[in-house]
Coordinates of C-alpha atoms in Angstrom, one line a residue:
Chain P
M1 CA -0.1 0.0 -0.1
L2 CA 1.4 3.6 -0.8
Y3 CA 0.1 5.8 1.8
F4 CA -0.3 9.7 1.0
I5 CA -0.2 11.3 4.4
G6 CA -0.5 14.8 4.9
L7 CA 1.4 16.4 7.8
G8 CA -0.8 20.0 8.4
L9 CA 0.9 22.9 8.4
G10 CA 2.3 23.6 12.1
D11 CA 5.3 21.3 13.4
A12 CA 5.5 17.4 13.9
K13 CA 2.7 17.1 16.4
D14 CA 0.2 18.3 13.7
I15 CA 0.0 14.7 12.0
T16 CA -3.1 13.0 12.6
V17 CA -2.7 10.1 15.3
K18 CA -4.1 7.8 11.9
G19 CA -1.0 9.2 10.3
L20 CA 1.5 8.6 12.8
E21 CA 0.1 5.3 13.4
I22 CA 1.1 4.5 9.7
V23 CA 4.3 6.3 9.4
K24 CA 5.6 4.2 12.3
Q25 CA 4.8 0.9 10.6
C26 CA 5.8 1.6 7.0
S27 CA 8.9 0.0 5.5
R28 CA 9.8 3.3 3.8
V29 CA 8.4 7.1 4.6
Y30 CA 9.0 9.3 2.3
L31 CA 9.2 13.4 3.4
E32 CA 7.8 15.4 -0.4
A33 CA 10.1 18.7 0.1
Y34 CA 9.7 21.4 -2.5
T35 CA 6.0 22.8 -2.4
S36 CA 5.8 23.9 1.5
I37 CA 7.8 23.9 4.3
L38 CA 6.7 23.3 8.1
T39 CA 8.0 25.4 11.2
V40 CA 10.3 22.7 11.8
G41 CA 13.0 20.6 9.8
K42 CA 13.5 17.2 8.5
D43 CA 15.5 16.1 11.7
A44 CA 12.8 17.7 14.3
L45 CA 10.3 14.8 12.2
E46 CA 12.7 12.0 12.7
E47 CA 12.5 12.3 16.1
Y48 CA 9.1 12.8 16.6
Y49 CA 8.2 10.0 14.5
G50 CA 10.8 8.4 15.3
R51 CA 11.8 7.0 12.0
E52 CA 14.5 7.9 9.0
L53 CA 12.8 9.9 6.3
I54 CA 13.9 10.0 2.8
L55 CA 13.6 13.7 1.2
A56 CA 12.0 13.2 -2.0
D57 CA 12.6 16.6 -3.9
R58 CA 10.7 17.5 -7.3
D59 CA 13.7 15.6 -9.7
M60 CA 13.0 12.4 -7.3
V61 CA 9.3 12.7 -7.7
E62 CA 9.1 12.9 -11.4
Q63 CA 12.3 11.1 -12.2
E64 CA 12.3 8.5 -10.0
A65 CA 8.8 7.5 -9.1
D66 CA 9.6 3.8 -9.8
E67 CA 12.1 3.8 -6.8
I68 CA 9.3 5.5 -4.7
L69 CA 7.2 3.0 -5.7
K70 CA 9.3 -0.1 -5.2
G71 CA 7.9 -2.9 -3.1
A72 CA 4.9 -0.8 -2.3
D73 CA 2.9 -4.1 -3.9
V74 CA 4.1 -6.0 -1.3
S75 CA 5.0 -3.9 1.9
D76 CA 3.4 -0.4 2.9
V77 CA 5.6 2.5 2.0
A78 CA 4.4 6.5 2.8
F79 CA 4.9 9.6 1.0
L80 CA 4.6 12.8 3.4
V81 CA 3.4 15.9 2.6
V82 CA 3.2 19.2 4.2
G83 CA -0.7 20.3 4.3
D84 CA -2.9 17.7 2.8
P85 CA -1.7 15.6 0.1
F86 CA -4.2 17.1 -2.4
G87 CA -3.9 20.7 -1.4
A88 CA -1.9 23.2 -3.7
T89 CA 0.0 20.4 -5.1
T90 CA -1.8 17.6 -6.3
H91 CA 0.4 14.1 -6.7
S92 CA -1.8 12.7 -9.1
D93 CA 1.1 12.0 -11.2
L94 CA 2.7 9.6 -8.5
V95 CA -1.1 8.4 -7.7
L96 CA -1.4 7.1 -11.4
R97 CA 2.1 5.4 -11.5
A98 CA 0.9 3.5 -8.7
V99 CA -2.4 2.6 -9.9
N100 CA -0.9 1.1 -13.4
A101 CA 1.9 -0.7 -11.1
G102 CA -1.2 -2.5 -9.6
I103 CA -0.2 -0.8 -6.1
Q104 CA -3.2 0.5 -4.3
Y105 CA -2.9 3.7 -2.2
R106 CA -4.8 5.6 0.2
V107 CA -4.7 9.2 1.5
I108 CA -4.6 10.4 4.9
H109 CA -6.1 14.0 4.9
N110 CA -4.8 17.3 7.1
A111 CA -5.5 20.5 6.9
S112 CA -3.7 22.5 3.7
I113 CA -3.6 26.5 3.2
M114 CA -6.7 25.8 1.4
N115 CA -8.9 25.1 3.8
A116 CA -7.0 26.9 7.4
V117 CA -7.0 30.0 5.6
G118 CA -10.9 30.4 6.6
C119 CA -9.0 31.2 10.4
C120 CA -8.6 35.1 9.1
G121 CA -12.7 35.0 9.3
L122 CA -13.5 35.3 5.6
Q123 CA -15.7 32.5 4.9
L124 CA -14.2 29.7 2.4
Y125 CA -17.5 29.8 0.7
N126 CA -17.1 33.3 -0.8
F127 CA -13.6 32.5 -1.9
G128 CA -12.7 32.2 -6.0
E129 CA -10.0 30.7 -7.9
T130 CA -6.8 30.2 -6.2
V131 CA -4.2 32.4 -8.0
S132 CA -0.2 31.8 -7.5
I133 CA 1.8 34.9 -7.4
V134 CA 5.3 34.3 -8.8
F135 CA 8.9 36.1 -8.0
W136 CA 9.3 38.6 -10.6
T137 CA 12.4 38.8 -12.5
D138 CA 14.1 41.9 -14.7
T139 CA 13.0 40.5 -17.8
W140 CA 9.5 38.1 -16.7
R141 CA 6.9 39.8 -15.1
P142 CA 3.6 37.7 -15.9
E143 CA 0.4 39.9 -14.3
S144 CA -2.1 37.0 -15.2
F145 CA -2.9 36.5 -11.8
Y146 CA -4.4 40.4 -11.9
D147 CA -6.7 39.2 -14.3
K148 CA -7.7 36.4 -12.2
I149 CA -8.1 38.2 -9.1
K150 CA -10.2 41.0 -11.1
K151 CA -12.2 38.2 -12.3
N152 CA -12.9 36.7 -8.8
R153 CA -13.9 40.1 -7.0
D154 CA -16.2 40.8 -10.1
L155 CA -18.0 38.1 -8.9
G156 CA -17.6 39.7 -5.2
M157 CA -15.0 36.6 -4.5
H158 CA -12.1 36.3 -2.2
T159 CA -8.7 35.0 -3.9
L160 CA -6.2 33.6 -1.8
C161 CA -2.7 34.0 -3.6
L162 CA -0.2 31.6 -2.8
L163 CA 2.9 32.9 -2.5
D164 CA 6.1 31.7 -4.8
I165 CA 8.6 29.2 -3.2
K166 CA 11.9 28.8 -4.8
V167 CA 13.8 25.6 -3.3
K168 CA 16.5 24.0 -5.2
E169 CA 16.8 26.3 -7.6
Q170 CA 20.6 27.1 -9.8
S171 CA 21.8 29.8 -10.5
M172 CA 21.8 30.9 -14.6
E173 CA 26.0 29.7 -14.4
N174 CA 25.7 26.3 -12.3
L175 CA 22.8 25.7 -14.4
M176 CA 24.6 26.3 -18.0
R177 CA 28.0 25.0 -16.6
G178 CA 26.0 22.0 -15.4
R179 CA 27.3 22.1 -11.3
K180 CA 25.0 21.3 -9.0
I181 CA 25.1 23.8 -6.8
Y182 CA 21.9 25.3 -5.6
E183 CA 20.5 29.4 -4.5
P184 CA 19.2 29.1 -0.7
P185 CA 15.6 28.7 -0.7
R186 CA 13.4 31.9 -1.1
F187 CA 9.9 32.4 0.3
M188 CA 8.2 35.4 -1.5
T189 CA 6.9 37.7 1.4
V190 CA 3.1 39.5 1.9
S191 CA 5.1 42.3 1.1
Q192 CA 6.7 41.7 -1.8
A193 CA 3.4 40.0 -3.2
A194 CA 1.9 43.6 -2.4
E195 CA 4.3 45.1 -3.4
Q196 CA 4.3 43.3 -7.2
L197 CA 0.1 44.0 -7.1
L198 CA 0.6 47.4 -6.5
E199 CA 3.0 47.9 -9.7
I200 CA 0.3 46.1 -11.5
V201 CA -2.5 48.6 -10.5
Q202 CA -0.2 51.2 -11.7
N203 CA 0.4 49.6 -14.5
R204 CA -3.4 49.3 -15.2
R205 CA -4.1 52.5 -13.9
E206 CA -1.8 54.3 -16.7
R207 CA -3.5 52.1 -19.8
G208 CA -6.8 53.4 -18.4
D209 CA -7.8 50.1 -17.7
D210 CA -11.0 49.8 -15.2
L211 CA -9.5 49.3 -11.8
A212 CA -10.8 45.7 -10.0
I213 CA -7.8 46.5 -7.3
S214 CA -6.4 49.7 -5.7
E215 CA -3.9 50.9 -3.7
E216 CA -7.1 51.0 -0.9
T217 CA -8.4 47.5 -1.1
I218 CA -8.1 45.7 1.8
C219 CA -6.1 42.5 1.9
V220 CA -5.4 39.7 4.5
G221 CA -1.7 38.8 4.9
L222 CA -1.1 35.3 6.8
A223 CA 2.1 34.1 8.0
R224 CA 2.8 30.9 9.2
V225 CA -0.8 29.5 9.5
G226 CA -1.3 26.8 12.1
A227 CA 1.7 27.5 13.8
E228 CA 2.2 28.7 17.4
D229 CA 3.8 32.3 15.8
Q230 CA 1.2 32.3 13.5
V231 CA 0.2 35.9 12.1
I232 CA -2.8 37.7 10.6
R233 CA -2.7 40.7 9.1
A234 CA -5.8 42.9 7.5
G235 CA -5.1 45.9 6.0
T236 CA -5.2 48.0 2.8
L237 CA -3.1 46.2 0.2
R238 CA -0.6 49.8 0.5
Q239 CA -0.2 48.9 4.0
L240 CA 0.3 45.2 3.2
A241 CA 3.4 46.3 1.1
S242 CA 5.1 47.8 4.1
C243 CA 4.6 45.2 6.7
D244 CA 6.9 42.5 8.0
L245 CA 5.2 39.3 9.0
G246 CA 8.3 37.2 9.9
G247 CA 9.3 33.9 8.9
P248 CA 7.9 31.9 6.2
L249 CA 5.2 30.7 4.8
H250 CA 3.5 33.8 3.9
S251 CA 0.1 34.0 1.6
M252 CA -2.0 36.5 0.9
I253 CA -6.0 37.5 0.1
V254 CA -6.9 39.9 -1.9
T255 CA -10.9 40.5 -0.5
G256 CA -14.0 40.7 -2.4
H257 CA -17.3 41.8 -0.8
L258 CA -16.9 41.5 2.7
H259 CA -20.2 40.3 4.8
P260 CA -20.4 41.7 8.4
L261 CA -19.4 39.3 10.4
E262 CA -16.1 38.6 8.0
V263 CA -15.7 42.5 8.8
D264 CA -16.0 41.7 12.5
M265 CA -13.2 39.4 12.3
L266 CA -10.8 41.0 10.5
R267 CA -11.0 43.8 13.0
L268 CA -9.4 41.4 15.0
S269 CA -6.2 41.4 13.0
A270 CA -6.2 44.8 11.8
A271 CA -2.7 46.2 10.8
T272 CA -3.7 49.6 12.4
P273 CA -6.4 50.4 14.7
D274 CA -7.8 52.7 11.7
A275 CA -7.0 50.2 9.1
L276 CA -11.0 49.2 8.1
Q277 CA -12.1 52.1 9.8
D278 CA -13.7 52.7 6.7
L279 CA -15.5 50.0 6.1
R280 CA -17.9 51.0 8.9
M281 CA -19.2 54.0 6.5
T282 CA -20.4 51.8 3.6
D283 CA -23.9 50.6 3.8
S284 CA -24.8 47.7 6.4
S285 CA -25.8 44.5 4.8
T286 CA -22.1 44.1 2.8
Y287 CA -18.8 45.8 2.1
T288 CA -16.6 46.8 -0.6
S289 CA -13.7 48.6 -0.9
Chain W
M1 CA -8.1 29.3 26.3
L2 CA -10.6 28.5 24.2
Y3 CA -9.4 25.9 21.2
F4 CA -11.3 25.3 18.5
I5 CA -10.0 21.6 17.6
G6 CA -10.8 19.9 13.8
L7 CA -11.3 16.5 14.1
G8 CA -11.1 16.0 10.7
L9 CA -13.4 13.3 8.0
G10 CA -12.9 9.8 9.0
D11 CA -13.2 8.2 12.4
A12 CA -11.5 9.0 15.8
K13 CA -7.9 8.8 15.0
D14 CA -8.4 11.5 12.3
I15 CA -7.5 14.3 14.9
T16 CA -3.9 15.5 15.0
V17 CA -1.8 14.4 17.7
K18 CA -1.8 18.1 19.0
G19 CA -5.5 18.1 19.2
L20 CA -5.6 15.1 21.2
E21 CA -2.8 16.3 23.4
I22 CA -5.4 19.2 23.9
V23 CA -8.7 17.2 24.8
K24 CA -7.0 15.4 27.0
Q25 CA -5.7 18.4 29.2
C26 CA -9.0 20.7 29.2
S27 CA -11.5 20.8 32.1
R28 CA -14.7 20.8 29.5
V29 CA -14.9 19.6 26.0
Y30 CA -17.7 20.4 23.8
L31 CA -18.2 18.3 20.5
E32 CA -20.3 20.7 17.8
A33 CA -22.9 18.4 16.3
Y34 CA -25.1 20.2 13.9
T35 CA -22.9 20.6 10.3
S36 CA -21.2 17.4 9.5
I37 CA -20.7 13.8 11.3
L38 CA -17.9 11.5 11.4
T39 CA -18.4 7.6 10.5
V40 CA -17.8 7.1 14.6
G41 CA -20.6 8.3 16.9
K42 CA -20.3 10.4 20.4
D43 CA -19.6 7.1 22.5
A44 CA -16.5 6.3 19.9
L45 CA -14.8 8.9 20.4
E46 CA -15.3 9.5 24.3
E47 CA -13.8 6.2 24.6
Y48 CA -10.7 7.0 22.5
Y49 CA -10.2 10.6 23.8
G50 CA -10.7 9.2 27.5
R51 CA -12.9 12.0 27.7
E52 CA -16.4 13.1 28.2
L53 CA -17.9 15.4 25.5
I54 CA -20.6 17.8 25.9
L55 CA -23.3 17.6 23.0
A56 CA -23.6 21.4 21.2
D57 CA -26.4 21.6 19.3
R58 CA -27.3 24.6 17.4
D59 CA -29.2 26.1 20.0
M60 CA -26.8 25.9 22.6
V61 CA -23.9 27.8 20.7
E62 CA -26.1 30.4 19.4
Q63 CA -28.1 30.8 22.5
E64 CA -26.3 29.6 25.4
A65 CA -22.6 30.7 23.9
D66 CA -21.9 32.6 27.5
E67 CA -21.9 28.6 28.9
I68 CA -19.2 27.2 26.6
L69 CA -16.9 30.3 27.5
K70 CA -17.6 30.1 30.9
G71 CA -14.1 29.9 33.1
A72 CA -12.4 30.0 29.4
D73 CA -10.1 33.1 30.9
V74 CA -8.7 30.9 33.5
S75 CA -8.9 27.3 32.4
D76 CA -8.5 25.4 28.6
V77 CA -11.9 24.6 27.0
A78 CA -12.3 22.6 23.9
F79 CA -14.4 22.5 21.5
L80 CA -14.5 20.4 18.6
V81 CA -15.7 20.5 15.1
V82 CA -16.0 17.6 12.8
G83 CA -13.5 18.9 9.4
D84 CA -12.1 22.2 10.2
P85 CA -13.5 24.9 12.9
F86 CA -13.1 27.0 9.7
G87 CA -14.0 24.8 6.9
A88 CA -17.9 24.6 5.6
T89 CA -19.6 26.4 8.6
T90 CA -16.9 28.7 10.5
H91 CA -17.6 29.6 14.1
S92 CA -16.9 33.4 13.8
D93 CA -19.3 34.3 16.2
L94 CA -18.2 32.4 19.2
V95 CA -14.9 33.6 18.2
L96 CA -15.9 37.1 18.6
R97 CA -17.9 36.6 22.1
A98 CA -14.8 34.8 23.2
V99 CA -12.7 38.2 22.1
N100 CA -14.9 40.4 23.5
A101 CA -15.1 38.4 26.9
G102 CA -11.3 38.5 27.0
I103 CA -10.6 35.1 26.5
Q104 CA -7.9 33.8 23.9
Y105 CA -8.8 31.4 21.7
R106 CA -6.5 29.0 19.6
V107 CA -7.0 26.9 16.2
I108 CA -6.1 23.3 15.6
H109 CA -6.9 23.0 12.3
N110 CA -7.7 19.7 10.1
A111 CA -9.1 18.4 6.9
S112 CA -12.2 19.7 6.0
I113 CA -14.2 18.9 3.0
M114 CA -13.0 21.7 1.2
N115 CA -10.1 20.7 0.8
A116 CA -9.9 16.8 1.3
V117 CA -12.3 16.8 -2.3
G118 CA -8.5 17.3 -4.2
C119 CA -8.5 13.5 -3.6
C120 CA -10.8 12.7 -6.7
G121 CA -8.2 14.3 -8.5
L122 CA -9.7 17.6 -9.7
Q123 CA -7.2 20.3 -8.6
L124 CA -8.2 22.6 -5.8
Y125 CA -7.0 25.6 -7.7
N126 CA -9.9 25.2 -10.6
F127 CA -12.8 25.3 -8.1
G128 CA -14.7 28.5 -8.1
E129 CA -17.7 29.4 -5.5
T130 CA -18.6 26.6 -3.3
V131 CA -22.5 25.9 -3.3
S132 CA -25.1 24.2 -0.8
I133 CA -27.6 22.0 -2.2
V134 CA -30.9 22.1 0.0
F135 CA -33.4 19.4 0.3
W136 CA -36.7 20.7 -2.0
T137 CA -40.4 20.8 -0.2
D138 CA -43.6 20.4 -2.3
T139 CA -43.3 24.4 -1.8
W140 CA -40.0 25.6 -1.5
R141 CA -37.8 24.4 -4.5
P142 CA -35.1 26.9 -4.7
E143 CA -32.6 27.1 -7.8
S144 CA -29.7 30.0 -7.2
F145 CA -27.1 27.3 -6.7
Y146 CA -27.7 26.7 -10.4
D147 CA -26.6 29.9 -10.8
K148 CA -23.6 30.2 -9.1
I149 CA -22.9 26.5 -10.5
K150 CA -23.4 28.1 -14.3
K151 CA -21.1 31.2 -13.5
N152 CA -18.3 29.1 -12.6
R153 CA -18.4 26.8 -15.6
D154 CA -18.6 29.9 -17.6
L155 CA -15.2 30.3 -16.1
G156 CA -14.1 27.3 -16.7
M157 CA -14.4 26.0 -12.8
H158 CA -15.8 23.3 -11.2
T159 CA -18.0 24.0 -8.4
L160 CA -18.1 22.0 -5.1
C161 CA -21.7 21.7 -3.8
L162 CA -22.3 20.6 -0.2
L163 CA -25.3 18.6 0.2
D164 CA -27.9 19.8 2.8
I165 CA -27.9 18.1 6.6
K166 CA -31.2 18.1 8.6
V167 CA -30.5 17.5 12.2
K168 CA -32.8 18.0 14.9
E169 CA -35.5 18.9 12.6
Q170 CA -39.0 19.3 13.9
S171 CA -42.2 18.4 11.8
M172 CA -44.9 21.3 11.4
E173 CA -46.9 19.5 13.9
N174 CA -44.8 19.3 16.5
L175 CA -43.4 23.0 15.9
M176 CA -46.7 24.3 16.3
R177 CA -47.6 22.3 19.4
G178 CA -44.3 23.3 21.1
R179 CA -43.2 19.7 21.4
K180 CA -39.4 19.3 21.6
I181 CA -39.6 16.1 19.3
Y182 CA -37.3 15.7 16.6
E183 CA -37.3 13.9 13.3
P184 CA -34.8 11.5 12.5
P185 CA -31.6 12.9 10.8
R186 CA -31.8 13.5 7.1
F187 CA -28.8 13.7 4.8
M188 CA -29.2 14.4 1.4
T189 CA -27.5 11.5 -1.3
V190 CA -25.5 12.2 -4.3
S191 CA -28.7 10.8 -5.9
Q192 CA -30.8 13.0 -4.5
A193 CA -28.5 16.0 -5.5
A194 CA -28.3 15.2 -9.1
E195 CA -32.1 14.5 -9.2
Q196 CA -32.8 18.0 -8.1
L197 CA -30.2 19.3 -10.2
L198 CA -31.7 17.5 -13.4
E199 CA -35.1 18.6 -12.8
I200 CA -33.6 22.3 -13.0
V201 CA -32.1 21.4 -16.1
Q202 CA -35.1 20.3 -17.6
N203 CA -37.3 23.9 -16.1
R204 CA -34.2 26.1 -17.6
R205 CA -34.9 24.0 -20.8
E206 CA -38.1 24.2 -21.3
R207 CA -37.7 28.1 -20.5
G208 CA -35.3 27.9 -23.8
D209 CA -32.5 29.3 -21.4
D210 CA -28.8 29.0 -22.9
L211 CA -28.1 25.8 -20.7
A212 CA -24.6 25.8 -18.7
I213 CA -25.2 22.2 -17.6
S214 CA -26.7 19.0 -19.5
E215 CA -27.9 15.3 -18.4
E216 CA -24.5 14.4 -20.0
T217 CA -22.1 16.9 -18.0
I218 CA -19.3 15.0 -15.9
C219 CA -20.2 15.3 -12.1
V220 CA -18.6 13.3 -9.1
G221 CA -20.2 11.9 -6.4
L222 CA -18.2 11.2 -3.1
A223 CA -19.5 9.9 -0.1
R224 CA -17.3 9.4 3.2
V225 CA -14.5 11.1 2.1
G226 CA -11.4 10.2 4.4
A227 CA -13.3 7.2 6.1
E228 CA -11.8 3.7 5.3
D229 CA -15.1 3.2 2.8
Q230 CA -14.8 5.9 1.1
V231 CA -16.2 6.1 -2.3
I232 CA -15.9 8.4 -5.2
R233 CA -17.8 7.9 -8.2
A234 CA -17.6 10.0 -11.6
G235 CA -19.9 9.8 -14.2
T236 CA -22.5 11.8 -16.1
L237 CA -25.5 14.2 -13.8
R238 CA -27.7 10.9 -15.4
Q239 CA -25.5 7.9 -14.1
L240 CA -24.9 10.0 -11.0
A241 CA -28.6 10.5 -10.1
S242 CA -29.1 6.8 -9.9
C243 CA -26.1 5.5 -8.1
D244 CA -26.1 4.6 -4.6
L245 CA -23.7 5.5 -2.8
G246 CA -24.2 4.5 0.8
G247 CA -24.3 6.4 4.1
P248 CA -23.5 9.7 5.1
L249 CA -22.1 12.1 4.4
H250 CA -22.3 12.9 0.7
S251 CA -20.9 15.8 -1.4
M252 CA -21.1 16.1 -5.5
I253 CA -18.9 18.3 -7.7
V254 CA -20.1 19.5 -11.0
T255 CA -16.8 19.8 -13.0
G256 CA -15.5 22.7 -15.4
H257 CA -13.1 22.5 -17.9
L258 CA -10.9 19.3 -17.4
H259 CA -7.5 18.8 -17.7
P260 CA -5.9 16.2 -18.8
L261 CA -4.2 14.7 -15.9
E262 CA -7.7 15.5 -14.3
V263 CA -9.5 13.1 -16.5
D264 CA -6.8 10.5 -16.2
M265 CA -7.5 10.9 -12.5
L266 CA -11.3 10.4 -12.8
R267 CA -11.0 7.9 -14.7
L268 CA -10.3 5.8 -11.6
S269 CA -13.7 6.5 -10.4
A270 CA -15.5 6.0 -13.5
A271 CA -19.0 4.7 -12.7
T272 CA -19.3 2.8 -15.9
P273 CA -16.3 2.1 -17.9
D274 CA -17.5 4.4 -20.7
A275 CA -18.6 7.2 -18.6
L276 CA -16.0 9.0 -19.4
Q277 CA -15.5 7.9 -23.0
D278 CA -16.4 10.8 -24.8
L279 CA -13.9 12.6 -23.1
R280 CA -11.3 11.0 -25.3
M281 CA -12.8 12.3 -28.3
T282 CA -12.4 16.0 -27.8
D283 CA -9.1 18.3 -27.8
S284 CA -6.0 17.0 -26.0
S285 CA -5.1 20.1 -24.1
T286 CA -8.2 20.7 -22.3
Y287 CA -11.7 19.0 -21.8
T288 CA -15.2 20.3 -21.5
S289 CA -18.6 18.3 -21.4

């Protein structure tokens, strides 16, 4: 049996009791290590689980899947994923390979950012399509996520923005020289995401576009959701551009229509006492900004 | 401290290790019992947790919140919720009451149907607004969820449909006579949801509407997601109307644009060998039906 086990979002103890029991009995345990991170490292997980973990980076999962699946038809192998195994990144490819090889699989679910964002007080019902915001470079500055946010906002929906993670990236020079030397991991902050979004807003304004988002749009920054030192900060897009929410992982929400109960919840994590002040002055049934 | 603890979706062992530790140390433990159910009952949870659980129905949470919060400023109280505490139903009201009473709160997240649906192979990224399908009566047959599904499909998005739960409902007669006698709980099945949707499709066709959904639209029925006896069934809306997925809880997805990898995953749970056959004949980049 191949077990896909979600680890949740915080530390070693966010695994489910069922998941932990399975980890302890499997012949091999892989840790998927390229789409998300916990607040604790591999060592802490190994110590808590009492098991050696085999790091599975993207190359391994994509190119050496047979290695992961080896023997899973006669013994139990676990594949651990931060969050939920079918959260932001699915592992459909590995599932299909397993099934084609006659290997049964089972999923042990857990929280992922896709549902845990509800803790900020915005209703999961009211979220539209989730978008990803990638690190811009000097020459590559995609704006497509803006258009998706716009579509959601036009429908009154909130947008969860997953922020870029660069793990095991090679510099152009090392890549060209075939040197397997990797850059330090980088995680986009809420501030960086907000800065990029502000730049797009400015670009669109100069082009005379109908603006779906402005500097005053209410957004929510989230850092280390589910961990003890989780931070949630609600404020205008401009305010979030200058906030420091600490270490990774960060996510951001661009709000759509806000219901009164959602506003009350956001006030609990307002960036400044008057950050959500203006919302009090709009009509009583729903709020927009 | 008031702890909101998600129980996940399957049985007693789907609680996280962290959640279980907190349950064991709290002075009182409430079990929210009106928005979802596990495959095991209160007794099984009590035995596994080694704790007495106080059932908190909707009336209690809404009208006797002070009772739940009592003493939570000086001792620890846990409020258990099937799925995630901020999943399909949020508990914002209880959070706000706690904060106003100077009581700190913390959330222990877990899987909820809102993210666990990813197990069927459809990407969570590609879901639009979530809708609820309620039981129709002879005189109340709302169709508004159809329009939300249509909006999602127009954007190529999938729609997660949460199906109605009737717990602790009184018959009209008992309500009028003030008798606290409750009807047996009812849980909408995928088949019932599909029947209602088919009826709306027929109504709209007769009105000459532009049809966003037809009898041949690919849908996915899910039952008891996360449990050992979970069932996923992909097929046309017509096929799902006559399927029997067993006991509660059920959910349904109306698909939007399907990517090839999503189609491959859905084939693993096809209602009939040729249920997704037609999808092979469409273009190779994306599929619609």
